[in-house]
Each structure stands twice: as structure tokens, then as C-alpha cells.
XYZ file of C-alpha atoms in Angstrom:
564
model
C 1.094 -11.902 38.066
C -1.283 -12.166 35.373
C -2.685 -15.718 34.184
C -1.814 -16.977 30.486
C -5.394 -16.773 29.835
C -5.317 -13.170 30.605
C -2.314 -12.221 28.247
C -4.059 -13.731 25.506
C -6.795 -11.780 25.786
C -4.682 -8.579 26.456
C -2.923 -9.388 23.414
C -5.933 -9.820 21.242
C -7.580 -6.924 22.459
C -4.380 -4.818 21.986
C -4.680 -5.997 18.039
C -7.784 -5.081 17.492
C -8.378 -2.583 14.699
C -10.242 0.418 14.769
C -12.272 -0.535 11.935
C -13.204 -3.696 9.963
C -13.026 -2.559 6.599
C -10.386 -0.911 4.015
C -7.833 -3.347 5.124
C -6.862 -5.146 2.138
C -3.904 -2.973 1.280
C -2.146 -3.671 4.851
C -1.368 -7.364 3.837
C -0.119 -8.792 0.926
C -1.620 -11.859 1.579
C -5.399 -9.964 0.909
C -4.375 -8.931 -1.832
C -3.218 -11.888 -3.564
C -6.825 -13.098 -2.511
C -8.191 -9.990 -4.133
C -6.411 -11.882 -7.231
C -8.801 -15.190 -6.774
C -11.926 -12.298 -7.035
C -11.282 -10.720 -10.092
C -11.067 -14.423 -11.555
C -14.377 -15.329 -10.701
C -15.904 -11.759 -11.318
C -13.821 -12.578 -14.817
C -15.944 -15.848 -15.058
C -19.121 -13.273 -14.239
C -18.086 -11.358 -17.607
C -17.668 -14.202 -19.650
C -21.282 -15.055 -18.952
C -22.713 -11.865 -19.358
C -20.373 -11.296 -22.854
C -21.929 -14.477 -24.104
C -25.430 -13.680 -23.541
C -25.124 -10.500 -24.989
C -23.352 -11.831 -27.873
C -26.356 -14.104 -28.169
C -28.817 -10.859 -27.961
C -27.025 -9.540 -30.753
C -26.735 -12.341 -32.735
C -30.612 -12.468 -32.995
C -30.883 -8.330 -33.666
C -28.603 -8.985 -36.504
C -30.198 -12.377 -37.606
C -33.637 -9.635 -37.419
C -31.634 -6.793 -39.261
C -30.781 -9.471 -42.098
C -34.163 -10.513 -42.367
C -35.547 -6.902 -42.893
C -32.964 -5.511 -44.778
C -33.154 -8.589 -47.014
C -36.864 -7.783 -47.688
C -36.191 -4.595 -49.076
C -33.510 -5.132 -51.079
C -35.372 -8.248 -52.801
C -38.928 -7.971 -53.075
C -39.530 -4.398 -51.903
C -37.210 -3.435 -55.375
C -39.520 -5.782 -57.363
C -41.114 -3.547 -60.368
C -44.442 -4.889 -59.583
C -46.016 -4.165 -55.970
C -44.914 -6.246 -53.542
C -47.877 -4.980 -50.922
C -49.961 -6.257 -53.368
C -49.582 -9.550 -52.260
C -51.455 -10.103 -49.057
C -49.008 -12.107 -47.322
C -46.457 -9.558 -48.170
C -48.894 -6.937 -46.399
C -49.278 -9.208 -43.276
C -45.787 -9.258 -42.814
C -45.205 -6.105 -42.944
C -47.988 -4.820 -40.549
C -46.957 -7.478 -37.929
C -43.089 -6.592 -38.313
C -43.709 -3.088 -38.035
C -46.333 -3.742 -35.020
C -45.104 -6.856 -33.249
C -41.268 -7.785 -34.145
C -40.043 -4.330 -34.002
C -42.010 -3.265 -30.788
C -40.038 -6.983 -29.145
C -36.604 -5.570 -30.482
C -36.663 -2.151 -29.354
C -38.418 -3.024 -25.896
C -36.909 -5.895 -25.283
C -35.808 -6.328 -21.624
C -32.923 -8.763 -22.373
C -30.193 -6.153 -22.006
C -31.000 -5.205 -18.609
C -31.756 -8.728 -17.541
C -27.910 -9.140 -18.816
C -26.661 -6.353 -16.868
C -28.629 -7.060 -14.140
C -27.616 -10.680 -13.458
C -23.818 -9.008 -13.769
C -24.466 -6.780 -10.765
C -26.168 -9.209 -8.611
C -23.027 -11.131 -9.397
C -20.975 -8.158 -8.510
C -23.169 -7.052 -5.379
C -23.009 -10.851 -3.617
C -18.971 -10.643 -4.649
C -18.810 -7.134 -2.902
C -18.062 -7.444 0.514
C -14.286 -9.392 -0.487
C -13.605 -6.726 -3.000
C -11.833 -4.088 -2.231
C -12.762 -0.906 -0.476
C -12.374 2.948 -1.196
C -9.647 3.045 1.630
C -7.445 0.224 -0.212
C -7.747 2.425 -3.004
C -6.159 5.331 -1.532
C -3.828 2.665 0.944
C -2.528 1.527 -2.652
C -1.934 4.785 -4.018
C -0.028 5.990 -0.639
C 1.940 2.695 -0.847
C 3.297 4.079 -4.396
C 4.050 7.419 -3.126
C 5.867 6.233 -0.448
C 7.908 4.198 -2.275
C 8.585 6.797 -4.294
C 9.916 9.160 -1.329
C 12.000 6.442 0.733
C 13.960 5.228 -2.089
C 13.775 8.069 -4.104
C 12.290 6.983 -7.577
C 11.782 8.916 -10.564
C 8.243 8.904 -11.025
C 7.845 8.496 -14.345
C 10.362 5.303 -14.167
C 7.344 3.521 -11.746
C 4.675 4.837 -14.542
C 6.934 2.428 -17.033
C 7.208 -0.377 -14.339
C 10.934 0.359 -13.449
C 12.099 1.089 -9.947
C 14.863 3.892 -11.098
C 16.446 6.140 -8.433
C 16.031 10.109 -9.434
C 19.918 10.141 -9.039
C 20.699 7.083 -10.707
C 19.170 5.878 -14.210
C 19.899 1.898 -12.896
C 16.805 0.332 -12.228
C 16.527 -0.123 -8.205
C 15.576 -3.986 -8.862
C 14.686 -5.161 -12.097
C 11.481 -7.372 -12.370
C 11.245 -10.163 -14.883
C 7.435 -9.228 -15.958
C 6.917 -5.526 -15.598
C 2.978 -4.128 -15.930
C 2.482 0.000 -16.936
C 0.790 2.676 -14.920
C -2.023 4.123 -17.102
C -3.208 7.900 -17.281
C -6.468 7.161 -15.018
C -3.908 4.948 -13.148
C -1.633 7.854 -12.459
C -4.701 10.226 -12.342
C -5.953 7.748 -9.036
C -2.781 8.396 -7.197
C -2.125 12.163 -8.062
C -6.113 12.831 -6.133
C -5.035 11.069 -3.848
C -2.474 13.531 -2.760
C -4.783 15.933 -4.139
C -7.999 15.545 -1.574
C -5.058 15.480 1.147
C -4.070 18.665 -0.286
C -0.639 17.094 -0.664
C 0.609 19.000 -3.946
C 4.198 18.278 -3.593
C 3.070 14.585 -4.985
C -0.188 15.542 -7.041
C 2.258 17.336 -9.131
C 4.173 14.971 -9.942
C 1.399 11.953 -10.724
C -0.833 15.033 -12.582
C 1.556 15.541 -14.519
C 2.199 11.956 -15.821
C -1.464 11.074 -16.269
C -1.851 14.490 -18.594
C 0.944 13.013 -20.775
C -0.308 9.672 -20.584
C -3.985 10.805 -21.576
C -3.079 13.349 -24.344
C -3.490 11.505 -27.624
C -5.084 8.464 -25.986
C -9.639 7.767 -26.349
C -11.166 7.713 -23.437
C -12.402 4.593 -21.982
C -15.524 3.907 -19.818
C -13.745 2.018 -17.253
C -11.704 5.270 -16.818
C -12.520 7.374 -13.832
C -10.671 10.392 -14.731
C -10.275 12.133 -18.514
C -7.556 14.549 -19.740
C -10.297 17.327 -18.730
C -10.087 16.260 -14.950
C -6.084 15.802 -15.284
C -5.495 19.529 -16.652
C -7.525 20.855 -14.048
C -6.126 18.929 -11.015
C -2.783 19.620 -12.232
C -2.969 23.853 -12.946
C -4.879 23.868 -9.381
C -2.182 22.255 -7.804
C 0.813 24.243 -9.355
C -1.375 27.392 -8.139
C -1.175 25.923 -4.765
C 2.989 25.589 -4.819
C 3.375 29.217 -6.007
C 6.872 30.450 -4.722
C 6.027 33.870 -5.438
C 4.169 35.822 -2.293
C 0.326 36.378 -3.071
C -2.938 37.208 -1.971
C -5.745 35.964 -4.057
C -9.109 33.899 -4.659
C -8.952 31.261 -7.282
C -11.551 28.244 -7.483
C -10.884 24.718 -6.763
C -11.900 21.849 -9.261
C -15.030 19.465 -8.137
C -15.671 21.876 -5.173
C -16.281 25.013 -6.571
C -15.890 26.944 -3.982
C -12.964 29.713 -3.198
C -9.249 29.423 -1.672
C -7.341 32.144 -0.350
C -3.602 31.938 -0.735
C -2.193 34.208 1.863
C 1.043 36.367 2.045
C 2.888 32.966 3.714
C 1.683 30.372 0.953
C 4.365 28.432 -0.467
C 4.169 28.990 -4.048
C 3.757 27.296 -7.240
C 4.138 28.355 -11.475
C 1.345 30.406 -12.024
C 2.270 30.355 -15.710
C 2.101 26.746 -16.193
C -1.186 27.016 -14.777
C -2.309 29.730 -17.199
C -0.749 27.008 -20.078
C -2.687 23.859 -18.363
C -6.104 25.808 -18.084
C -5.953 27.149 -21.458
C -5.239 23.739 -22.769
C -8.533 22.883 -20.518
C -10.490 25.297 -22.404
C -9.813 24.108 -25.803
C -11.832 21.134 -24.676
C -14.410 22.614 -22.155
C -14.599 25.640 -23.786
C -17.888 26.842 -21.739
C -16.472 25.983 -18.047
C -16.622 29.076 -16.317
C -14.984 28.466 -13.437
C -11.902 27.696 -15.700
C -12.463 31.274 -17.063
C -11.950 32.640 -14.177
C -8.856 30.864 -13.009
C -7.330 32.037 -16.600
C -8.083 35.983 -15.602
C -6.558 35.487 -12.786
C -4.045 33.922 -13.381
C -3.373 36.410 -16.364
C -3.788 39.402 -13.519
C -0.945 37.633 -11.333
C 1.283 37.204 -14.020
C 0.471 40.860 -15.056
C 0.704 42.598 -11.675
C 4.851 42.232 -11.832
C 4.887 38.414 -10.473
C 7.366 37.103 -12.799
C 6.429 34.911 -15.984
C 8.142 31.356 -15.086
C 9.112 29.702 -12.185
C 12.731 28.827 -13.247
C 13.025 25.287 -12.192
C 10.476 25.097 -9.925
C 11.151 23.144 -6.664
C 8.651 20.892 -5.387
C 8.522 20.386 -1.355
C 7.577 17.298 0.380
C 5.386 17.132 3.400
C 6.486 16.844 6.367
C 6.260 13.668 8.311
C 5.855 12.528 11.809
C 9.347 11.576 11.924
C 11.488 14.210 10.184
C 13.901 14.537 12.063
C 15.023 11.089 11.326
C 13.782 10.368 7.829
C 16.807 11.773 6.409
C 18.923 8.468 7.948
C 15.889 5.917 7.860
C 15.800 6.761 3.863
C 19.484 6.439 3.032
C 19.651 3.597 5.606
C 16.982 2.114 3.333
C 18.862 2.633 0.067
C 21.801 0.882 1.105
C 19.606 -2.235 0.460
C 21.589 -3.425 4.051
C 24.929 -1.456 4.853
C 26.110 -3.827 8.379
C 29.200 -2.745 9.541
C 32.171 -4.261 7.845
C 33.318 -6.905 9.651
C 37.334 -6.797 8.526
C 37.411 -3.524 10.081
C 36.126 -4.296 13.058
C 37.680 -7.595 15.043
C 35.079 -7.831 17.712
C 32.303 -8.754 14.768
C 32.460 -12.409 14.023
C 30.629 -15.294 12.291
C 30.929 -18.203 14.342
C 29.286 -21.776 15.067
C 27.580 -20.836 18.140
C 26.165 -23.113 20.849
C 25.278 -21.139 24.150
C 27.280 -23.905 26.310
C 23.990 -26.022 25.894
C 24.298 -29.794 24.874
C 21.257 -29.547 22.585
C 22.977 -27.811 20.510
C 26.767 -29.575 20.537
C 26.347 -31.675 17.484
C 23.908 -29.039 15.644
C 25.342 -25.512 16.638
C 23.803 -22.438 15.146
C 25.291 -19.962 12.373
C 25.976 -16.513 14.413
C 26.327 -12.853 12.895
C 27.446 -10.532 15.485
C 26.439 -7.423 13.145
C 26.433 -4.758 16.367
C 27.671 -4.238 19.817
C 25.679 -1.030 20.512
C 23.240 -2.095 20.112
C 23.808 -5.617 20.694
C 22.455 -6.958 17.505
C 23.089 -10.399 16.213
C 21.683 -12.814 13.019
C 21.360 -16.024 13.771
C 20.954 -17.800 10.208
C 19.046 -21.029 9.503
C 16.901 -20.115 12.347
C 13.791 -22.525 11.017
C 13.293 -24.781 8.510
C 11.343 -23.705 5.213
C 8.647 -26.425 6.729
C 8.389 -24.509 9.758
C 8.091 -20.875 8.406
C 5.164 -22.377 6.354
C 3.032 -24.011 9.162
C 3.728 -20.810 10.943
C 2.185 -18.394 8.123
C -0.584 -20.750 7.494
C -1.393 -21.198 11.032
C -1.263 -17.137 11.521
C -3.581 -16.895 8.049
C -7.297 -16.921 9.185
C -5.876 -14.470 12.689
C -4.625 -11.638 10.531
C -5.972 -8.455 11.446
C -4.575 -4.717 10.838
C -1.934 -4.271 13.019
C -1.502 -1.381 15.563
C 0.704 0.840 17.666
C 0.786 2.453 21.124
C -1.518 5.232 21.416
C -1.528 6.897 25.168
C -2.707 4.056 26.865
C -4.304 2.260 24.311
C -3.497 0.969 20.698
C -4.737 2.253 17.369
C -3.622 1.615 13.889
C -1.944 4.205 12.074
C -0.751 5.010 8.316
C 3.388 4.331 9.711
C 2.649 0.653 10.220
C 1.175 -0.900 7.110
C 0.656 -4.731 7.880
C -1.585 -7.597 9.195
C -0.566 -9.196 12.305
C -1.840 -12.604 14.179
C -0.767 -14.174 17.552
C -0.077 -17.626 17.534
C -0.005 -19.889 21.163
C 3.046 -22.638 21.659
C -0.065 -24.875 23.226
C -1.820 -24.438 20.123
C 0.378 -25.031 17.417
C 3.334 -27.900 18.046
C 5.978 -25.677 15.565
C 5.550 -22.529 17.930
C 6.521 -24.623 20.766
C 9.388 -25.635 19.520
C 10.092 -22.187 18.792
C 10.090 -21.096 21.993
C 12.315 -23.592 22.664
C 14.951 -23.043 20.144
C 14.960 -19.518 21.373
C 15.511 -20.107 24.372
C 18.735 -22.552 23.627
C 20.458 -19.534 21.558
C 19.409 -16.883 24.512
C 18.941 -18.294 27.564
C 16.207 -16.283 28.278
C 12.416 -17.489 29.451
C 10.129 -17.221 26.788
C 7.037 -18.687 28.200
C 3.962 -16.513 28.873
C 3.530 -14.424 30.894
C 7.492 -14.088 30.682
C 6.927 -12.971 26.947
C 4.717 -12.253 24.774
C 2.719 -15.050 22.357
C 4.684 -14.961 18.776
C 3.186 -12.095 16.780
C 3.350 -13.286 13.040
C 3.271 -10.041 10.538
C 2.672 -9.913 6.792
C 3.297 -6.749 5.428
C 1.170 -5.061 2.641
C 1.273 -2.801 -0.445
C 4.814 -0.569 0.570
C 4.303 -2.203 3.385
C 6.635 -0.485 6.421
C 7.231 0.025 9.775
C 8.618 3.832 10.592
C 11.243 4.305 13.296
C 9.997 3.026 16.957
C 10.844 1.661 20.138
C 9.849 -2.399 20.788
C 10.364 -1.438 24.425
C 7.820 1.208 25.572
C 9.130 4.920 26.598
C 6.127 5.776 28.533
C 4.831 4.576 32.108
C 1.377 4.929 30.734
C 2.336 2.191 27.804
C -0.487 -0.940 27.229
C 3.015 -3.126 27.348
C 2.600 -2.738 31.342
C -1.278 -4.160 31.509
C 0.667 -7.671 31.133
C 2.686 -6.713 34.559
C 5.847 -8.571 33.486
C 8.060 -5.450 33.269
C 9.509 -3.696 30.148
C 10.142 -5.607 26.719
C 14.172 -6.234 27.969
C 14.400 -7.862 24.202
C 13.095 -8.840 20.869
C 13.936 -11.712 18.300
C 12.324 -11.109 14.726
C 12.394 -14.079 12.385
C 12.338 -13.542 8.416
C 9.708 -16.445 7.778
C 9.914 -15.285 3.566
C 12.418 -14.324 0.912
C 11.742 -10.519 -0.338
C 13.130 -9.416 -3.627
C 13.747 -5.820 -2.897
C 12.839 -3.263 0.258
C 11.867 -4.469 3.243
C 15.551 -4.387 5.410
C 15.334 -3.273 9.158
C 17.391 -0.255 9.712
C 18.604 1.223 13.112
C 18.363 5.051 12.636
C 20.839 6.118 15.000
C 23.160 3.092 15.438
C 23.218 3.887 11.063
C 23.106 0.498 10.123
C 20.291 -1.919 8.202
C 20.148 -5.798 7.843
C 18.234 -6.888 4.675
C 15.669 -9.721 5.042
C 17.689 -12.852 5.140
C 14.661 -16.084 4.542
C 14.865 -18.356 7.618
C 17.066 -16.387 10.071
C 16.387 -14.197 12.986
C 17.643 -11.510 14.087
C 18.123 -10.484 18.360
C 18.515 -7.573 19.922
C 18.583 -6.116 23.299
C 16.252 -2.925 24.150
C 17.155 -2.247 27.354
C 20.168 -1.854 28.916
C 21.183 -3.766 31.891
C 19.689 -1.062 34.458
C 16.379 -1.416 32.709
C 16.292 1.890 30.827
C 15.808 1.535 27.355
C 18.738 1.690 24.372
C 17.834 5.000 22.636
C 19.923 3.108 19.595
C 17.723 0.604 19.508
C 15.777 2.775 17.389
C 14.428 0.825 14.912
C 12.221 0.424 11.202
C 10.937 -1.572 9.091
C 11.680 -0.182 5.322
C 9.241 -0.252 2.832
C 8.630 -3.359 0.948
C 8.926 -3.012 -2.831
C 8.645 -6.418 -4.089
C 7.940 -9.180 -2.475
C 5.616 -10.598 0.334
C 7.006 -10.062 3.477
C 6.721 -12.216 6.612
C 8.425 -11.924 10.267
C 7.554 -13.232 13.493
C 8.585 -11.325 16.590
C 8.961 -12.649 20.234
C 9.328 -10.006 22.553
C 10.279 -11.082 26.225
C 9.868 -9.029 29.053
C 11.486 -7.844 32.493
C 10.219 -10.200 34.880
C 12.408 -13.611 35.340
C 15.221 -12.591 33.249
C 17.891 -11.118 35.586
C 20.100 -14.130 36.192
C 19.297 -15.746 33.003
C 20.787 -12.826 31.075
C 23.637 -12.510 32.827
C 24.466 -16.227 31.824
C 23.232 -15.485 28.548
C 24.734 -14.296 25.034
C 25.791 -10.939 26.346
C 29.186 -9.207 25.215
C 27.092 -6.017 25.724
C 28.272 -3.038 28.467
């Protein structure tokens, strides 16, 4: 039996991450810090805007001066260099005051303060990999509730199949064409075409007609060129070719087995890229051939060309997670089935006689019930701020170790009842509605979770499937059950949805939901099989308890327990 002290550790060492940096984008918590930044690197600009202001002040205080000079004495019919002082002037101006202007070293002393500013500010900004976290988080809100692209470039959350917004925000904020142009190389470098398509294409039509501007990354150049490469690469039509790729120029074969994309709409986006590059060669090339596809019998247009998604690690239930998702919570109907109840419930315990708790059965199999009102709004708050400063990038199993991994995007911290007086009580509040032992090493310390940008978790297990699992370093037996807590109200997204049980519960602020993962001869409820959907607005918190094996026999069969 392992020591308290050792689960700890265990536990912390389990949530390590891999890596240290790029990690903003898991937690939405970092990233409304990433808000206080940009204020004070705001504050930076303000400085530096001033001081240049002030440098050009005096160039055009100079300018005045000069100019002034020869359109006043310099136009006098008499000669003004005549007059020695006039000549003085004039020499010094022309060797002195103009040397200072034009060499003058204040402009890069401005700058220069700026990016010392910048450089100390650095390290809390965000990183290249929060960049592309962000852009992922997009896309895969996109694919799990099915949005119309162009409806998230405008700030609305519209289905493809329905023109209703999703969720309707009171202050919306616009995707721009180097915006869109982020996200579509995203997919791009990834060689993801299915979605660089689609984001290409909006930052072309966002671009055309628009200046550039230098905080812009990409230009209507780069978008064109992305965008015919990547129709190239979803040809439908069997090929065999060599055509060049943008910012690598080097050569890709697409063989006999390629899926195919509209070669002609390529031809049309790098002609268009030729009218303003017309001396890019590589682009040449591409056009001829292109123009010797089209002409060797391939036909002209793609007639409604259908894009393909990638495949993901769970396809074979992303089908039900997505529409489970969409439902924005679909429990089972309670009027059509008697045995689901709401009820005052109090677990036959006298602590809770006179202050019974509000119960949801909302499944048999699985056992899954809501228990509403679970904390206080006090409590949920001392609970995220004591989790805060422990938030690190959480992880999943991974043979016999953990690792973190792109189908669990969130922060996680472990919190000790000895440490904090609200987790205590916790433990024992959960322990009144179950009847189970929830004291280390019995369980596991409370696991707080804020999830990030899309944040999600895709379908799992809490109870490990493989002997092999990290779960069994703590030697307490199998996770036998698991009681998440919504510690935060989220606007839209975020439900949990049981894939094959085909049911969801949306985030409900201050209750918890239980569940059961095994069954009663230990092996584990394959309809327990569980996510986390993506979070579209709103910052979400839960805190799970997960209690193991080991002490729990008798106590759950004296426990809440209509199940079997």
C-alpha cells in the first residue's frame, strides 16, 4: 500500500508535460493573461509613438525653418549670400544641421528601447506552438459542430446545414485575410488540404481589394499560391505528375492513388498570381502544367468539388461524438422513461436530513447521475484560485507512461484536502452522496482542469483498459468511479457526451456529475465511453475525483447503486 506522500508525487509526475513551452493555448486562463501583456506592451507603444512624434516634430520644426528661408530671403531680388550672416548659415546648415538630421540616431534609439521592451516581455508572450494550437482550436470547432467557415470569418458560429447562428455573442470581433491566411498554413505545413482550402480561400477574398499592412504576415501573393497548390493536391482526377510547392521549391509527385483536386481552379488562382508576380518562375511552371493536365483529356472543372477531411484517431466514433455534441445536451427524456427521476436525495445519512441534495438520474447503463448545487459559487472559486499557480498541460496514458497529446487540450492542477480546507470538505460531501472512501490512497487528489482555446477531451476511458496503465503505480486497483464537478458557467460547447450510451449532459455551473466505470466484477463499462466536447465560448472549469478499487466493495454495495 503506497504512502500519501507517494501518490502525490505519482500524481505530479504523471502531469508533467513533455515540454515547458507553447502551452498558452491549452488553458483559457493563459490566455486571458496573454490579455494583461498586450496591455503593457500597448503602454510600450504609447511611449515609443510619443517619442517619435517628438522626433518628428523637430524634423518638421527644421523643414519649416529651411523651407521658410527660401521662400523669404532666398526670393529677395538682391543677393541674399551677400550678407555674411546669411552665408554662415547656410554653410553650417548644409554642413552641421543637415548632417544631425539625416544621421541622427534617435530613430533607432526609439526602436530599440521598443524591443528591449518587447525582448524582457518575451518569455510570457506567446509561442509559435500557441499559434498553430489557436489555429487548430478554430478548425476543430469548425469540424465538431460543423460551421460554415466563412460564418466564423464574420464572428458567427453558423452550422453548414443551418443558417441560425450556433450561439450568438453579444460583441462579435472579424477574422482578417492574414488572420484566415494563419490558419489555412496551418493545415497547409500539415499537408492537411481538406481545411487549407477552405481558410485559403477566405483570406484570398478577404485580401483582394484590401492594402497590405506591415503587421501582415501573409499578402494576396502568398494566399493565391497556397490556395492553387492545395486544390492541385485534392485532384479527383487520377494523375501522375511533378508540380512545385510554394516556399519550398522543391518537386511533388502525385501518384496514380492521389486523391484529387480542380486543376482548373488552380490554372485560374496561378494566373491571377502572375498578374502580380509576373516574373515568378516557379508559378510558370505550375501554369504549363497545369495547362498540359487540363489538355491531356483530364476534364476542365471539377463539378462541385468535394473536399475530404482527415482522418482522426477516433473515426470510428466521431460520427456519434459530433452529433452527440450538436445536440448542445440530448439526456434521455425522462417522461418516457419511469425509472429516471429528480428527487431530494439523502443517502440514508443524517448530515444530510435537513439539507438533502438535488438528484438527476440521467442513465442506468451507464449509471450516470447529476447531482445539482453540488458547491457553492464561494467554493468553486477558492478551488480555481487555489489550482491557479499548479496548472500545467495536461496528459494522457501513453504505454506505461503519460504524454500530452493534441485530443486533450487543457491545463490541469492537483489540489490536497490537507492543504486547502474547501477540498476537504469536498471529499466529504462526496462521500455523504456516495458512500464511497475518497481519501488517498483510496482515490486520487482532486484534479482541477481549465480547458483552453476549443478546448476538448476526445472519447476515453477514466478507468484504464490496459494492465500496463500508470493508474496501477498507485496499487489501489482500477478507477471503480469518477465524479466531475462543473466549477464555471460555459456559454456554448463544452457538454460531456457518452459515445455509445448516445447521450450528452451540458455543463450545468455548480453540479457534478457521477458515474460508475466498472461494473461490479471489476471489468470496465465499455459505455462508459466518454468526451469532453469542444468548448466554443466560455472558460471552462471541472474538477474530477476518481476513486479506485481498493476499500470500496462493501461500501458500494450500501451505496447509490440501482445499477445491474
Amino acid at each position: 500500500m503506497c504512502s500519501c506522500f507517494t501518490l502525490f508525487i505519482v500524481l505530479y509526475l504523471l502531469n508533467m508535460p513533455d515540454e515547458s513551452f507553447g502551452e498558452m493555448f491549452t488553458s483559457m486562463l493563459s490566455v486571458n493573461q496573454a490579455v494583461s501583456a498586450e496591455r503593457k506592451l500597448i503602454d510600450h507603444l504609447i511611449i515609443y509613438i510619443e517619442h517619435e512624434a517628438q522626433r518628428l516634430e523637430d524634423i518638421k520644426r527644421f523643414f519649416s525653418r529651411v523651407t521658410s528661408l527660401h521662400d523669404g530671403i532666398y526670393n529677395e531680388p538682391s543677393d541674399p549670400i551677400a550678407n555674411p550672416i546669411a552665408a554662415f548659415k547656410l554653410v553650417k546648415r548644409l554642413k552641421s544641421e543637415w548632417l544631425n538630421v539625416v544621421h541622427s540616431t534617435e530613430a533607432e534609439e526609439n526602436i530599440k528601447v521598443l524591443r528591449e521592451d518587447y525582448r524582457r516581455m518575451e518569455s510570457s508572450l506567446p509561442k509559435l506552438e500557441d499559434l498553430r494550437g489557436a489555429a487548430h482550436g478554430l478548425m476543430r470547432l469548425q469540424d465538431v459542430y460543423n460551421l460554415h467557415v466563412e460564418s466564423l470569418v464574420r464572428g458567427h458560429f453558423q452550422q453548414i446545414s443551418d443558417p441560425v447562428d450556433f450561439y450568438k455573442l453579444s460583441v462579435s470581433d472579424m477574422l482578417s485575410g492574414d488572420d484566415c491566411f494563419l490558419v489555412g498554413k496551418v493545415a497547409y505545413d500539415l499537408e492537411d488540404y481538406y481545411h487549407s482550402v477552405l481558410w485559403f480561400e477566405e483570406a484570398v477574398r478577404l485580401f483582394r481589394g484590401t492594402e497590405w499592412s506591415p503587421e501582415n504576415e501573409g499578402t494576396l501573393e502568398d494566399a493565391l499560391d497556397h490556395l492553387a497548390f492545395s486544390h492541385f493536391k485534392e485532384i479527383k482526377n487520377q494523375l501522375k505528375t511533378w508540380i512545385t510547392s510554394p516556399h519550398r521549391r522543391c518537386f511533388f509527385q502525385a501518384d496514380l492513388n492521389s486523391k484529387t483536386g480542380n486543376i482548373s481552379h488552380a490554372l485560374s488562382l496561378s494566373r491571377e498570381l502572375l498578374l502580380h508576380d509576373p516574373m515568378n518562375r516557379r508559378v510558370h511552371f505550375n501554369v504549363e502544367k497545369y495547362e498540359k493536365l487540363l489538355n491531356e483529356n483530364l476534364p476542365a472543372t471539377s463539378s462541385g468539388l468535394t473536399l475530404k477531411r482527415p482522418d482522426g484517431i477516433y473515426l470510428r466514433t466521431r460520427n456519434a461524438y459530433e452529433q452527440l455534441c450538436q445536440t448542445k445536451g440530448s439526456q434521455p427524456k425522462h417522461f418516457e422513461n419511469p425509472s429516471l427521476f429528480c428527487d431530494y436525495f439523502t443517502n440514508g445519512s443524517p448530515a444530510l436530513f435537513l439539507q438533502p441534495i438535488r438528484r438527476e438520474i440521467i442513465s442506468l447503463q451507464p449509471y450516470v447521475v447529476l447531482f445539482h448545487g453540488f458547491v457553492t459559487q464561494a467554493e468553486a472559486k477558492n478551488i480555481r484560485k487555489y489550482a491557479m499557480p499548479g496548472l500545467r498541460r495536461s496528459v494522457v496514458a501513453s504505454g506505461m507512461n503519460q504524454a500530452t497529446a493534441e485530443y486533450r487540450i487543457s491545463k490541469s492542477a492537483w489540489l490536497k484536502e490537507s492543504a486547502h480546507e474547501v477540498v476537504g470538505k469536498l471529499d466529504q460531501r462526496i462521500t455523504l452522496v456516495t458512500g464511497l472512501n475518497v481519501q488517498p490512497p483510496y482515490a486520487e487528489y482532486l484534479q482541477v482542469v481549465n480547458y483552453g482555446i476549443g478546448g476538448h477531451y476526445e472519447p476515453h476511458f477514466d478507468h484504464a483498459t490496459s494492465d500496463s496503465s500508470p493508474l496501477y503505480r498507485l496499487k489501489t486497483g482500477n478507477r471503480v468511479a469518477t465524479i466531475m464537478i462543473y466549477l464555471s458557467p460555459v456559454q456554448a460547447g463544452g457538454s460531456t457526451a457518452f459515445i455509445y450510451a448516445n447521450f450528452s449532459v451540458p455543463v450545468v455551473q455548480n453540479a457534478a456529475l457521477f458515474w460508475w466505470n466498472l461494473h461490479k466484477n471489476g471489468q470496465g463499462n465499455v459505455d462508459t465511453l466518454h468526451a469532453g466536447c469542444p468548448v466554443i465560448v466560455g472558460n471552462k472549469w471541472v474538477a474530477n475525483k476518481w476513486v479506485h478499487e481498493y476499500e470500496q466493495e462493501f461500501r458500494r454495495r450500501c451505496s447509490l447503486n440501482p445499477e445491474e
